[in-house]
Coordinates of C-alpha atoms in Angstrom, one line a residue:
M1 CA -81.8 -28.4 23.5
A2 CA -81.6 -27.8 19.8
T3 CA -78.0 -26.7 20.1
K4 CA -76.7 -30.0 21.5
P5 CA -76.7 -32.0 18.2
T6 CA -74.7 -29.3 16.5
E7 CA -71.7 -29.5 18.8
P8 CA -70.2 -32.7 17.3
V9 CA -70.7 -31.4 13.8
T10 CA -68.8 -28.3 14.7
I11 CA -66.0 -30.2 16.2
L12 CA -65.8 -32.6 13.2
S13 CA -65.6 -29.8 10.7
L14 CA -62.8 -28.1 12.7
R15 CA -60.9 -31.4 12.7
K16 CA -61.4 -31.7 9.0
L17 CA -60.2 -28.2 8.4
S18 CA -57.1 -28.8 10.6
L19 CA -56.3 -32.0 8.8
G20 CA -56.8 -30.4 5.4
T21 CA -54.4 -27.4 6.0
A22 CA -51.6 -29.4 7.5
E23 CA -48.6 -29.7 5.1
P24 CA -45.3 -31.5 5.6
Q25 CA -42.5 -29.1 6.3
V26 CA -39.5 -29.4 4.0
K27 CA -36.2 -28.8 5.8
E28 CA -33.9 -26.5 3.8
P29 CA -30.2 -27.4 3.7
K30 CA -27.9 -25.1 5.6
T31 CA -25.6 -22.8 3.6
F32 CA -22.8 -20.4 4.3
T33 CA -20.8 -17.7 2.5
V34 CA -17.1 -17.0 2.5
E35 CA -17.7 -14.2 4.9
D36 CA -19.4 -16.6 7.3
A37 CA -16.5 -19.1 7.0
V38 CA -13.8 -16.5 7.6
E39 CA -15.6 -15.2 10.7
T40 CA -16.3 -18.8 12.0
I41 CA -12.7 -20.0 11.5
G42 CA -11.3 -17.0 13.2
F43 CA -7.7 -15.8 13.5
G44 CA -5.0 -18.4 13.8
R45 CA -1.7 -19.8 12.5
F46 CA -2.7 -19.3 8.9
H47 CA -3.2 -15.6 9.4
I48 CA 0.2 -15.3 11.1
A49 CA 1.9 -16.9 8.0
L50 CA -0.2 -14.8 5.7
F51 CA 0.8 -11.6 7.7
L52 CA 4.5 -12.5 7.5
I53 CA 4.6 -13.5 3.8
M54 CA 2.2 -11.0 2.3
G55 CA 3.5 -8.3 4.6
S56 CA 7.0 -8.9 3.3
T57 CA 5.9 -7.6 0.0
G58 CA 6.1 -4.2 1.7
V59 CA 9.9 -4.8 2.4
V60 CA 10.6 -5.3 -1.3
E61 CA 8.4 -2.3 -2.3
A62 CA 10.0 0.0 0.2
M63 CA 13.5 -1.0 -0.9
E64 CA 12.7 -0.3 -4.6
I65 CA 11.1 3.0 -3.9
M66 CA 13.6 4.3 -1.3
L67 CA 16.5 3.2 -3.5
I68 CA 16.1 6.4 -5.6
A69 CA 16.5 8.6 -2.5
V70 CA 19.9 7.0 -1.5
V71 CA 21.2 6.7 -5.1
S72 CA 20.3 10.2 -6.3
P73 CA 23.5 11.9 -5.0
V74 CA 25.7 9.3 -6.7
I75 CA 24.0 9.4 -10.1
R76 CA 23.9 13.2 -9.9
C77 CA 27.7 13.3 -9.7
E78 CA 28.4 10.3 -12.1
W79 CA 26.3 11.7 -15.0
Q80 CA 26.5 15.4 -14.0
L81 CA 22.7 15.8 -13.7
E82 CA 20.7 18.9 -13.2
N83 CA 18.0 19.1 -10.5
W84 CA 15.1 18.4 -12.9
Q85 CA 16.9 15.3 -14.3
V86 CA 17.3 13.8 -10.8
A87 CA 13.6 14.6 -10.1
L88 CA 12.6 13.0 -13.4
V89 CA 13.9 9.6 -12.3
T90 CA 11.5 9.4 -9.4
T91 CA 8.6 10.8 -11.5
M92 CA 9.1 8.2 -14.2
V93 CA 9.1 5.4 -11.6
F94 CA 5.7 6.5 -10.4
F95 CA 4.5 7.0 -13.9
G96 CA 5.1 3.3 -14.6
Y97 CA 3.4 2.5 -11.3
M98 CA 0.4 4.7 -12.2
V99 CA -0.2 3.1 -15.6
F100 CA 0.3 -0.5 -14.5
S101 CA -1.8 -0.2 -11.3
I102 CA -5.0 -0.1 -13.4
L103 CA -3.8 -2.8 -15.7
F104 CA -2.8 -5.2 -13.0
G105 CA -6.0 -4.4 -11.1
L106 CA -8.1 -5.4 -14.2
L107 CA -6.1 -8.6 -14.6
A108 CA -6.3 -9.5 -10.9
D109 CA -10.1 -9.2 -10.9
R110 CA -10.2 -11.5 -13.9
Y111 CA -7.4 -14.0 -13.4
G112 CA -6.7 -13.9 -9.7
R113 CA -4.7 -11.9 -7.1
W114 CA -2.0 -14.5 -6.6
K115 CA -1.1 -14.8 -10.2
I116 CA -0.7 -11.1 -10.7
L117 CA 1.3 -10.8 -7.5
L118 CA 3.7 -13.4 -8.8
I119 CA 4.0 -11.8 -12.2
S120 CA 4.7 -8.4 -10.7
F121 CA 7.5 -9.7 -8.5
L122 CA 9.2 -11.5 -11.4
W123 CA 8.9 -8.4 -13.5
G124 CA 10.2 -6.1 -10.8
A125 CA 13.2 -8.3 -9.9
Y126 CA 14.2 -8.8 -13.6
F127 CA 14.2 -5.1 -14.5
S128 CA 15.8 -4.1 -11.1
L129 CA 18.8 -6.3 -11.9
L130 CA 19.0 -4.8 -15.4
T131 CA 19.1 -1.3 -13.8
S132 CA 22.5 -2.2 -12.2
F133 CA 24.0 -2.5 -15.7
A134 CA 22.5 0.8 -17.1
P135 CA 25.2 2.4 -19.3
S136 CA 23.7 5.9 -19.3
Y137 CA 21.1 8.2 -17.6
I138 CA 18.5 7.5 -20.3
W139 CA 18.8 3.7 -19.8
F140 CA 18.6 4.2 -16.0
V141 CA 15.4 6.2 -16.3
F142 CA 13.8 3.6 -18.7
L143 CA 14.7 0.6 -16.6
R144 CA 13.6 2.2 -13.3
T145 CA 10.3 3.0 -15.0
M146 CA 9.9 -0.7 -15.8
V147 CA 10.6 -1.5 -12.1
G148 CA 7.8 0.9 -11.2
C149 CA 5.5 -1.0 -13.5
G150 CA 6.3 -4.2 -11.6
V151 CA 6.1 -2.7 -8.1
S152 CA 2.5 -1.6 -8.9
G153 CA 1.3 -5.2 -8.6
H154 CA 2.6 -5.6 -5.1
S155 CA -0.7 -4.2 -3.7
Q156 CA -2.3 -7.6 -4.5
G157 CA -0.6 -8.8 -1.3
L158 CA -2.6 -6.3 0.7
I159 CA -5.8 -7.4 -1.0
I160 CA -5.2 -11.0 -0.2
K161 CA -4.5 -10.2 3.4
T162 CA -7.7 -8.1 3.6
E163 CA -9.9 -10.8 2.1
F164 CA -8.7 -13.5 4.4
L165 CA -8.7 -11.5 7.7
P166 CA -11.8 -11.6 10.0
T167 CA -13.5 -8.2 10.3
K168 CA -12.5 -7.4 13.8
Y169 CA -8.8 -8.1 13.1
R170 CA -8.5 -5.9 10.0
G171 CA -8.2 -2.7 11.9
Y172 CA -5.3 -4.1 14.0
M173 CA -3.3 -6.3 11.6
L174 CA -3.3 -4.1 8.5
P175 CA -1.7 -1.1 10.3
L176 CA 1.0 -3.5 11.7
S177 CA 2.0 -4.1 8.1
Q178 CA 3.8 -0.8 8.3
V179 CA 6.5 -2.7 10.2
F180 CA 7.5 -4.3 6.9
W181 CA 7.7 -1.1 5.0
L182 CA 9.8 0.3 7.8
A183 CA 12.1 -2.7 7.7
G184 CA 12.6 -2.3 4.0
S185 CA 13.4 1.4 4.3
L186 CA 15.9 0.8 7.1
L187 CA 17.5 -2.1 5.2
I188 CA 18.1 -0.1 2.0
I189 CA 19.5 2.8 4.0
G190 CA 21.8 0.6 6.0
L191 CA 23.0 -1.3 2.9
A192 CA 23.6 2.0 1.1
S193 CA 25.8 3.3 3.9
V194 CA 28.0 0.2 3.5
I195 CA 27.9 -0.6 -0.2
I196 CA 27.9 2.7 -2.0
P197 CA 31.2 4.0 -0.4
T198 CA 32.9 0.6 -1.0
I199 CA 31.7 -1.2 -4.1
G200 CA 29.3 1.3 -5.6
W201 CA 25.6 1.9 -6.3
R202 CA 25.3 -0.8 -9.0
W203 CA 26.1 -3.5 -6.4
L204 CA 23.5 -1.9 -4.1
I205 CA 20.8 -2.4 -6.7
R206 CA 21.9 -6.1 -7.2
V207 CA 21.8 -6.8 -3.5
A208 CA 18.5 -5.0 -3.1
S209 CA 16.9 -7.4 -5.6
I210 CA 17.6 -10.5 -3.4
P211 CA 14.7 -10.2 -1.0
G212 CA 12.2 -10.1 -3.9
I213 CA 13.6 -13.2 -5.4
I214 CA 13.4 -15.1 -2.1
L215 CA 9.9 -14.0 -1.5
I216 CA 8.8 -15.4 -4.9
V217 CA 9.5 -18.9 -3.5
A218 CA 7.5 -18.2 -0.3
F219 CA 4.3 -17.4 -2.3
K220 CA 3.6 -21.0 -2.9
F221 CA 2.5 -21.3 0.8
I222 CA -0.3 -18.7 0.3
P223 CA -3.5 -19.8 -1.6
E224 CA -5.6 -17.7 -4.0
S225 CA -8.2 -15.6 -2.3
A226 CA -11.4 -17.6 -1.5
R227 CA -13.5 -14.5 -2.1
F228 CA -12.1 -14.2 -5.6
N229 CA -12.7 -17.9 -6.3
V230 CA -16.4 -17.6 -5.2
S231 CA -16.9 -14.4 -7.2
T232 CA -15.8 -16.2 -10.4
G233 CA -18.0 -19.3 -9.6
N234 CA -15.1 -21.6 -8.5
T235 CA -16.7 -22.6 -5.2
R236 CA -14.9 -25.9 -5.1
A237 CA -11.5 -24.2 -5.0
A238 CA -12.8 -21.7 -2.4
L239 CA -14.1 -24.5 -0.2
A240 CA -10.8 -26.4 -0.4
T241 CA -8.9 -23.2 0.6
L242 CA -11.2 -22.5 3.6
E243 CA -11.0 -26.1 4.8
R244 CA -7.2 -25.9 4.6
I245 CA -7.3 -22.7 6.7
A246 CA -9.6 -24.2 9.2
K247 CA -7.3 -27.2 9.6
M248 CA -4.2 -25.1 9.9
N249 CA -6.0 -22.9 12.5
R250 CA -7.3 -26.0 14.3
S251 CA -10.8 -24.6 13.9
V252 CA -14.1 -25.8 12.4
M253 CA -16.0 -24.9 9.2
P254 CA -19.6 -23.7 9.3
E255 CA -22.2 -26.3 8.7
G256 CA -23.8 -26.6 5.3
K257 CA -22.9 -25.9 1.7
L258 CA -20.7 -23.0 0.5
V259 CA -22.7 -20.7 -1.7
E260 CA -22.2 -17.3 -3.4
P261 CA -23.7 -14.4 -1.5
V262 CA -26.7 -12.6 -2.9
L263 CA -25.5 -9.9 -5.1
V264 CA -27.0 -6.5 -5.2
S265 CA -26.6 -4.2 -8.2
A266 CA -24.7 -1.0 -7.4
G267 CA -25.1 0.8 -10.7
P268 CA -22.6 1.3 -13.6
R269 CA -19.2 -0.4 -13.0
G270 CA -17.2 2.7 -13.9
L271 CA -19.2 4.8 -11.4
L272 CA -18.8 2.3 -8.6
L273 CA -15.0 2.0 -9.1
S274 CA -14.4 5.7 -9.4
P275 CA -12.6 7.0 -6.3
V276 CA -14.3 10.3 -7.1
A277 CA -17.6 8.6 -6.3
T278 CA -16.3 7.5 -2.9
G279 CA -14.7 10.9 -2.2
E280 CA -11.2 9.5 -1.9
S281 CA -9.5 11.5 -4.6
P282 CA -8.2 14.4 -2.5
Q283 CA -6.8 12.0 0.1
L284 CA -5.2 9.7 -2.4
L285 CA -3.4 12.6 -4.2
G286 CA -2.5 14.5 -1.1
I287 CA -1.3 11.6 1.1
S288 CA 1.0 10.3 -1.6
F289 CA 2.2 13.8 -2.4
A290 CA 3.1 14.5 1.3
Y291 CA 4.6 11.0 1.9
Y292 CA 7.1 11.0 -0.9
G293 CA 7.6 14.7 -0.5
V294 CA 8.9 14.1 3.1
I295 CA 11.2 11.2 1.9
L296 CA 12.7 13.2 -0.9
A297 CA 12.9 16.5 1.0
S298 CA 14.8 14.7 3.8
A299 CA 17.4 13.5 1.4
E300 CA 17.5 16.9 -0.3
L301 CA 18.0 18.8 3.0
L302 CA 20.8 16.4 4.0
E303 CA 22.5 16.2 0.5
R304 CA 22.5 20.0 0.0
D305 CA 22.8 21.0 3.7
L306 CA 20.0 23.5 3.1
V307 CA 19.0 23.7 6.8
C308 CA 18.8 27.4 7.8
G309 CA 20.1 28.3 4.4
S310 CA 23.6 27.3 5.3
K311 CA 24.5 26.6 1.7
S312 CA 23.2 27.6 -1.7
D313 CA 22.7 25.6 -4.7
S314 CA 24.2 28.3 -6.8
E315 CA 27.7 27.8 -5.4
V316 CA 30.2 26.3 -7.8
V317 CA 31.6 22.9 -7.0
V318 CA 35.1 21.9 -8.0
T319 CA 35.4 18.3 -9.3
R320 CA 38.5 16.5 -10.5
G321 CA 38.2 14.5 -13.7
D322 CA 40.7 12.9 -16.0
S323 CA 41.7 16.2 -17.5
G324 CA 42.3 17.9 -14.2
E325 CA 40.1 20.3 -12.3
S326 CA 36.9 21.6 -13.9
Q327 CA 34.0 23.8 -12.9
S328 CA 30.6 22.0 -12.6
P329 CA 27.2 23.6 -11.9
C330 CA 26.0 20.3 -10.5
Y331 CA 26.1 20.0 -6.7
C332 CA 28.2 17.0 -6.0
H333 CA 27.9 16.0 -2.4
M334 CA 27.8 12.4 -1.1
F335 CA 26.0 11.3 2.0
A336 CA 28.2 11.3 5.1
P337 CA 27.8 8.6 7.8
S338 CA 25.9 11.2 9.9
D339 CA 23.4 11.8 7.0
Y340 CA 22.7 8.1 6.9
R341 CA 22.1 8.1 10.7
T342 CA 19.7 11.0 10.3
M343 CA 17.8 9.1 7.6
I344 CA 17.6 6.0 9.8
I345 CA 16.3 7.9 12.8
S346 CA 13.7 9.7 10.8
T347 CA 12.6 6.5 9.1
I348 CA 12.1 4.8 12.4
G349 CA 9.5 7.5 13.0
E350 CA 7.2 5.7 10.6
I351 CA 6.2 3.2 13.3
A352 CA 6.3 5.6 16.3
L353 CA 2.6 6.5 16.0
N354 CA 1.5 3.0 15.0
P355 CA -0.1 2.2 18.4
L356 CA -2.0 5.5 18.4
N357 CA -3.0 5.0 14.7
I358 CA -4.4 1.6 15.5
L359 CA -6.4 2.9 18.4
G360 CA -7.7 5.8 16.3
I361 CA -8.7 3.6 13.4
N362 CA -10.6 1.2 15.6
F363 CA -12.2 3.6 18.0
L364 CA -12.5 7.0 16.2
G365 CA -13.1 5.4 12.8
R366 CA -11.2 5.7 9.6
R367 CA -12.4 9.2 8.5
L368 CA -11.9 11.1 11.8
S369 CA -8.5 9.4 12.4
L370 CA -7.4 10.4 8.9
S371 CA -8.5 14.0 9.3
I372 CA -6.6 14.4 12.6
T373 CA -3.3 13.0 11.3
M374 CA -3.5 15.0 8.1
G375 CA -4.0 18.2 10.1
C376 CA -0.9 17.4 12.2
T377 CA 1.1 16.7 9.1
A378 CA 0.3 20.2 7.8
L379 CA 1.5 21.7 11.0
F380 CA 4.9 19.8 11.1
F381 CA 5.6 20.7 7.5
L382 CA 5.5 24.4 8.6
L383 CA 7.6 23.7 11.6
L384 CA 10.3 22.2 9.4
N385 CA 11.0 25.7 8.2
I386 CA 12.1 26.8 11.6
C387 CA 15.9 27.4 11.8
T388 CA 17.0 24.8 14.3
S389 CA 19.8 22.5 15.3
S390 CA 20.6 19.2 13.7
A391 CA 18.7 17.5 16.6
G392 CA 15.7 19.7 16.0
L393 CA 15.7 18.8 12.3
I394 CA 15.8 15.1 13.1
G395 CA 12.9 15.5 15.6
F396 CA 10.7 17.3 13.0
L397 CA 11.6 14.7 10.3
F398 CA 10.9 11.9 12.8
M399 CA 7.3 13.3 13.5
L400 CA 6.6 14.0 9.9
R401 CA 7.5 10.4 8.9
A402 CA 5.3 9.1 11.7
L403 CA 2.3 11.2 10.5
V404 CA 2.6 10.5 6.8
A405 CA 2.9 6.8 7.5
A406 CA -0.2 6.9 9.6
N407 CA -2.0 8.7 6.8
F408 CA -1.0 6.0 4.3
N409 CA -2.0 3.3 6.8
T410 CA -5.5 4.7 7.2
I411 CA -6.3 5.4 3.5
Y412 CA -5.0 1.9 2.4
I413 CA -7.2 0.2 4.9
Y414 CA -10.2 2.3 4.0
T415 CA -9.7 1.7 0.2
A416 CA -9.3 -2.1 0.7
E417 CA -12.5 -2.2 2.7
V418 CA -14.7 0.2 0.7
Y419 CA -14.6 -1.7 -2.6
P420 CA -16.6 -4.9 -3.3
T421 CA -14.8 -8.2 -3.8
T422 CA -15.6 -8.5 -7.5
M423 CA -13.9 -5.2 -8.2
R424 CA -11.6 -4.7 -5.2
A425 CA -8.3 -5.2 -7.2
L426 CA -9.4 -2.8 -9.9
G427 CA -10.6 -0.3 -7.3
M428 CA -7.2 -0.6 -5.5
G429 CA -5.4 -0.2 -8.9
T430 CA -7.4 2.9 -9.8
S431 CA -6.7 4.4 -6.3
G432 CA -3.0 3.5 -6.6
S433 CA -2.9 5.3 -9.9
L434 CA -4.3 8.5 -8.3
C435 CA -1.7 8.1 -5.5
R436 CA 1.1 8.0 -8.1
I437 CA 0.0 11.3 -9.6
G438 CA 0.8 13.0 -6.3
A439 CA 4.0 11.0 -6.1
M440 CA 5.0 12.1 -9.6
V441 CA 4.7 15.8 -8.7
A442 CA 6.5 15.5 -5.3
P443 CA 10.0 15.2 -6.7
F444 CA 9.8 18.5 -8.5
I445 CA 8.7 20.2 -5.3
S446 CA 11.2 18.5 -3.1
Q447 CA 14.2 18.5 -5.4
V448 CA 13.6 21.5 -7.7
L449 CA 11.4 24.1 -5.9
M450 CA 13.0 23.4 -2.5
S451 CA 16.5 24.4 -3.9
A452 CA 15.0 27.8 -4.8
S453 CA 12.7 28.4 -1.9
I454 CA 12.4 26.1 1.1
L455 CA 9.5 28.1 2.5
G456 CA 7.6 28.0 -0.7
A457 CA 7.9 24.2 -1.0
L458 CA 7.0 23.6 2.6
C459 CA 4.0 25.9 2.5
L460 CA 2.8 24.0 -0.6
F461 CA 3.0 20.7 1.1
S462 CA 1.2 22.1 4.2
S463 CA -1.6 23.6 2.1
V464 CA -2.3 20.3 0.4
C465 CA -2.5 18.5 3.8
V466 CA -5.0 21.1 5.1
V467 CA -7.2 20.4 2.1
C468 CA -7.0 16.7 2.7
A469 CA -7.8 17.1 6.4
I470 CA -10.9 19.0 5.7
S471 CA -12.1 16.8 2.8
A472 CA -11.7 13.6 5.0
F473 CA -15.0 14.5 6.6
T474 CA -16.7 14.2 3.2
L475 CA -15.9 10.5 2.8
P476 CA -19.4 9.0 2.3
I477 CA -18.8 5.7 4.0
E478 CA -17.3 4.7 7.3
T479 CA -15.9 1.2 7.0
K480 CA -15.1 0.6 10.7
G481 CA -16.6 -2.7 11.7
R482 CA -18.2 -3.1 8.3
A483 CA -18.1 -6.5 6.5
L484 CA -16.4 -6.7 3.1
Q485 CA -19.1 -6.2 0.4
Q486 CA -19.9 -8.5 -2.4
I487 CA -21.6 -6.5 -5.1
K488 CA -22.2 -7.3 -8.8

């Protein structure tokens, strides 16, 4: 009976304890990041416009780069150029590209992707038009180098596309951008087949500048990257851009307030940005070396008719000048209509493997897909040495163009995904510079070494591709399905 009086006391003390520990809960406001907004808004009409306008930068870039391949036979004859002088034109274009890739990358990370893209197009169009008035070979080389400097900024279009696309669509939409590069390549070859024989190569350059000038006007419909705005603290502009996209897509924004994501330190800036740290260097060098090697080798094989050793570069060509006939050591052979057709057919190959490339990137991953296509590229370089018919040559070139285009697709997507937002433009610029080193070497293999030894040149291209195929397995990060990173 002594325990009965204690029961109320125990209950009262428990009640007091319960009342004493109860605290009012403060409801935290909802927040979201740009990544959350991009995924919530989803894919829609804005992204279609983005794809068409930013993808068209590939048309302009392809026309400027492929221009050298179709103009080389003409300037070789007009200025009586040696093999190394023709190769030097392409090398200097990529030298300008290499130097300004890093510069434009630094500026884009500081001042914005959109501004640098606009400046690069204005620069490229201006110097491209000036090239058509070049009075001599030296001036031609200098002005085309300036064009290469401008073209290097066109990669900002890819960055803007990457930063606006939802994660699950990047692996599908970015490879489809190859359609625009294909369109630019076909357009410049088609224009060359009509304009060069009639009104000359100078008018070809002037006409080729028109798409870039038109595209400058279309840029006003695309906003600055919201990820860039947030990374620089301009959340108000980023929010306005995201709301505009949501309205255009007829979608909704996430609830809450837009905030910057939590940043995680990734070590020294230089180490983070170095493609050596991400294991990309062999791929960047080798893919560019193989890609531009195929383009220039195709033109060289057609211009010199070197298939199966049918003709030799050492033969003397008779040219007729103002003073009558003269002997010239320069091989003076213009493209015939059949040569242009061969270039068009082989160029179409760049999109032939696009469906398989998209499937490989999204299901096998970026690394394994790259390794497979690089291995196949090495094989077809060796097959190109087989003495075959014209149809056989076209078939081999067709497959080579398809494979090297797939390689470029994969490495560009991987590079755009692997770098963080705050340093993505500089990372792409640094990677672009490494690509141009391979492109600078390619002309001397395709246009100089190939005239001496086709087998030697093709074996060199094949060996580089084998190294790239093996080293693709060493890439430390697989970006398939991975959200874009935001690291300080």
